Amino acid sequence: MAEPIPVGPDGVPPLWAPWYGIGFLDAFLRFFKKYARFDGRAGRSEYWYWFLANAIVTIVLYGGFIALLIATSPTTTVVDDYGYSRDVSGAPSPFAFVLLGLFGLWWLATLVPNLALAWRRLHDANLPGPLWLVSLIASPAAIVFGCLPSNPAGARYDRPDLR
């Protein structure tokens, strides 16, 4: 039988241990606390709540860029001497490119922790972290890996000595 996950006086498991049943905000904050930790495990709720938070930020930043690009680019129809018409677009709002820059910074800032979280999620299913590389070839594998149930044998990846 697997040993229970230890919790502190506040009911929060240490960073090296998985936090099953974590809430949305706690999962978001824990993601950044475990920025580049490839040891330990991450439960499904920790993985999927972060996935949701990341999707929301991405949609706001990149979706805002696309919306501003479409909404603020002036388009004029020009007819040449032969009767052919074409659309000529002007420069979009500079704020659109600010959003694109923020999206790029967000992507860079979360690249390593996204990989670390996926790695720990595989550990929770008692699979080796490098198996994540399969998702580079077959992207649906990332969804499958995120849905795998926890396996108590995954505790072998915990590192209580690295508090």
Coordinates of C-alpha atoms in Angstrom, one line a residue:
M1 CA 0.0 0.0 0.0
A2 CA 1.2 3.5 -0.9
E3 CA 2.0 5.9 1.9
P4 CA -0.4 8.9 2.2
I5 CA 0.7 12.3 0.9
P6 CA 2.1 14.4 3.7
V7 CA 0.5 17.8 4.3
G8 CA 1.7 20.8 6.3
P9 CA -0.3 22.5 9.1
D10 CA -2.2 24.6 6.5
G11 CA -3.3 21.4 4.7
V12 CA -1.1 22.0 1.6
P13 CA 1.2 19.2 0.4
P14 CA 4.9 20.1 0.0
L15 CA 6.1 21.0 -3.5
W16 CA 7.7 17.6 -4.1
A17 CA 4.3 15.8 -3.5
P18 CA 1.3 15.8 -5.7
W19 CA -1.8 17.9 -4.6
Y20 CA -4.8 15.9 -5.6
G21 CA -8.1 17.9 -5.8
I22 CA -6.3 21.2 -6.1
G23 CA -8.4 24.2 -6.9
F24 CA -8.0 26.5 -10.0
L25 CA -6.1 29.4 -8.3
D26 CA -3.9 27.1 -6.2
A27 CA -3.0 25.2 -9.4
F28 CA -2.1 28.4 -11.2
L29 CA 0.1 29.6 -8.3
R30 CA 1.7 26.1 -7.7
F31 CA 2.6 26.0 -11.4
F32 CA 5.0 29.0 -11.0
K33 CA 6.3 27.8 -7.6
K34 CA 7.4 24.5 -9.3
Y35 CA 8.8 26.5 -12.2
A36 CA 11.4 24.0 -13.4
R37 CA 11.0 21.0 -11.1
F38 CA 11.1 17.8 -13.2
D39 CA 11.0 15.6 -10.1
G40 CA 7.9 14.6 -8.2
R41 CA 4.4 14.3 -9.5
A42 CA 1.4 16.4 -10.6
G43 CA -2.2 15.2 -10.3
R44 CA -4.8 15.5 -13.0
S45 CA -6.5 18.5 -11.5
E46 CA -3.1 20.3 -11.2
Y47 CA -2.4 19.6 -14.8
W48 CA -5.8 20.4 -16.3
Y49 CA -6.5 23.6 -14.2
W50 CA -3.2 24.9 -15.5
F51 CA -4.1 23.9 -19.0
L52 CA -7.3 25.9 -18.6
A53 CA -5.5 29.0 -17.2
N54 CA -3.0 28.9 -20.0
A55 CA -5.7 28.6 -22.6
I56 CA -7.5 31.6 -21.1
V57 CA -4.4 33.8 -21.1
T58 CA -3.5 32.6 -24.7
I59 CA -7.0 33.3 -26.0
V60 CA -7.0 36.8 -24.4
L61 CA -3.6 37.8 -25.7
Y62 CA -3.5 36.2 -29.1
G63 CA -7.2 36.5 -29.7
G64 CA -7.0 40.2 -28.8
F65 CA -4.1 40.6 -31.3
I66 CA -6.2 39.0 -34.1
A67 CA -9.3 41.0 -33.2
L68 CA -7.4 44.3 -33.2
L69 CA -5.6 43.4 -36.4
I70 CA -8.9 42.8 -38.1
A71 CA -10.8 45.7 -36.5
T72 CA -8.1 48.4 -36.9
S73 CA -6.6 47.7 -40.3
P74 CA -8.2 50.2 -42.6
T75 CA -9.0 48.7 -46.0
T76 CA -9.6 50.7 -49.2
T77 CA -10.7 49.4 -52.5
V78 CA -8.6 50.8 -55.4
V79 CA -9.6 50.5 -59.1
D80 CA -6.8 50.7 -61.6
D81 CA -7.0 52.1 -65.2
Y82 CA -8.1 48.7 -66.6
G83 CA -11.1 48.4 -64.2
Y84 CA -9.5 45.8 -61.9
S85 CA -10.1 46.4 -58.2
R86 CA -8.0 45.4 -55.3
D87 CA -8.1 45.9 -51.5
V88 CA -5.3 47.9 -50.0
S89 CA -4.8 47.6 -46.2
G90 CA -3.2 50.2 -44.0
A91 CA -1.2 49.8 -40.9
P92 CA -3.0 48.1 -37.9
S93 CA -3.1 49.6 -34.4
P94 CA 0.3 49.5 -32.6
F95 CA -1.6 48.1 -29.6
A96 CA -2.2 44.9 -31.6
F97 CA 1.6 44.3 -31.7
V98 CA 1.9 45.1 -28.0
L99 CA -0.5 42.2 -27.4
L100 CA 1.5 40.0 -29.8
G101 CA 4.6 40.9 -27.9
L102 CA 3.0 40.0 -24.5
F103 CA 1.8 36.7 -26.0
G104 CA 5.4 35.9 -27.1
L105 CA 6.7 36.8 -23.6
W106 CA 4.0 34.6 -22.0
W107 CA 4.9 31.7 -24.3
L108 CA 8.6 32.0 -23.5
A109 CA 8.0 32.4 -19.7
T110 CA 5.8 29.3 -19.6
L111 CA 7.8 27.0 -21.9
V112 CA 10.0 25.3 -19.4
P113 CA 7.3 25.1 -16.6
N114 CA 4.8 23.6 -19.2
L115 CA 7.4 20.9 -20.0
A116 CA 8.1 20.3 -16.3
L117 CA 4.4 20.0 -15.4
A118 CA 3.8 17.5 -18.3
W119 CA 6.9 15.6 -17.0
R120 CA 5.5 15.4 -13.5
R121 CA 2.1 14.4 -14.8
L122 CA 3.7 11.4 -16.4
H123 CA 5.5 10.6 -13.2
D124 CA 2.1 10.5 -11.4
A125 CA 0.9 7.8 -13.8
N126 CA 4.2 5.9 -13.1
L127 CA 5.6 6.7 -16.5
P128 CA 9.1 8.1 -17.3
G129 CA 9.1 11.9 -18.0
P130 CA 11.0 11.6 -21.3
L131 CA 7.9 9.8 -22.7
W132 CA 6.5 13.3 -23.1
L133 CA 8.7 13.6 -26.2
V134 CA 6.2 11.3 -28.0
S135 CA 3.7 14.2 -27.9
L136 CA 6.0 16.1 -30.2
I137 CA 5.3 13.5 -32.9
A138 CA 1.8 12.7 -32.0
S139 CA 0.2 15.7 -30.4
P140 CA -3.0 13.8 -29.2
A141 CA -0.6 11.9 -26.9
A142 CA -0.4 15.0 -24.7
I143 CA -4.2 14.8 -24.1
V144 CA -4.0 11.1 -23.4
F145 CA -1.1 11.6 -21.0
G146 CA -3.1 14.3 -19.1
C147 CA -6.0 11.9 -18.7
L148 CA -4.1 8.9 -17.3
P149 CA -5.1 8.0 -13.8
S150 CA -2.7 8.3 -10.9
N151 CA -0.7 5.3 -10.0
P152 CA 0.7 4.9 -6.4
A153 CA 3.9 3.4 -7.8
G154 CA 4.6 6.8 -9.2
A155 CA 5.8 7.8 -5.8
R156 CA 9.2 6.5 -6.8
Y157 CA 9.7 9.9 -8.6
D158 CA 9.1 11.9 -5.4
R159 CA 12.1 13.7 -4.0
P160 CA 11.3 14.6 -0.3
D161 CA 14.9 15.4 0.2
L162 CA 14.7 18.5 -2.1
R163 CA 12.3 20.6 -0.1

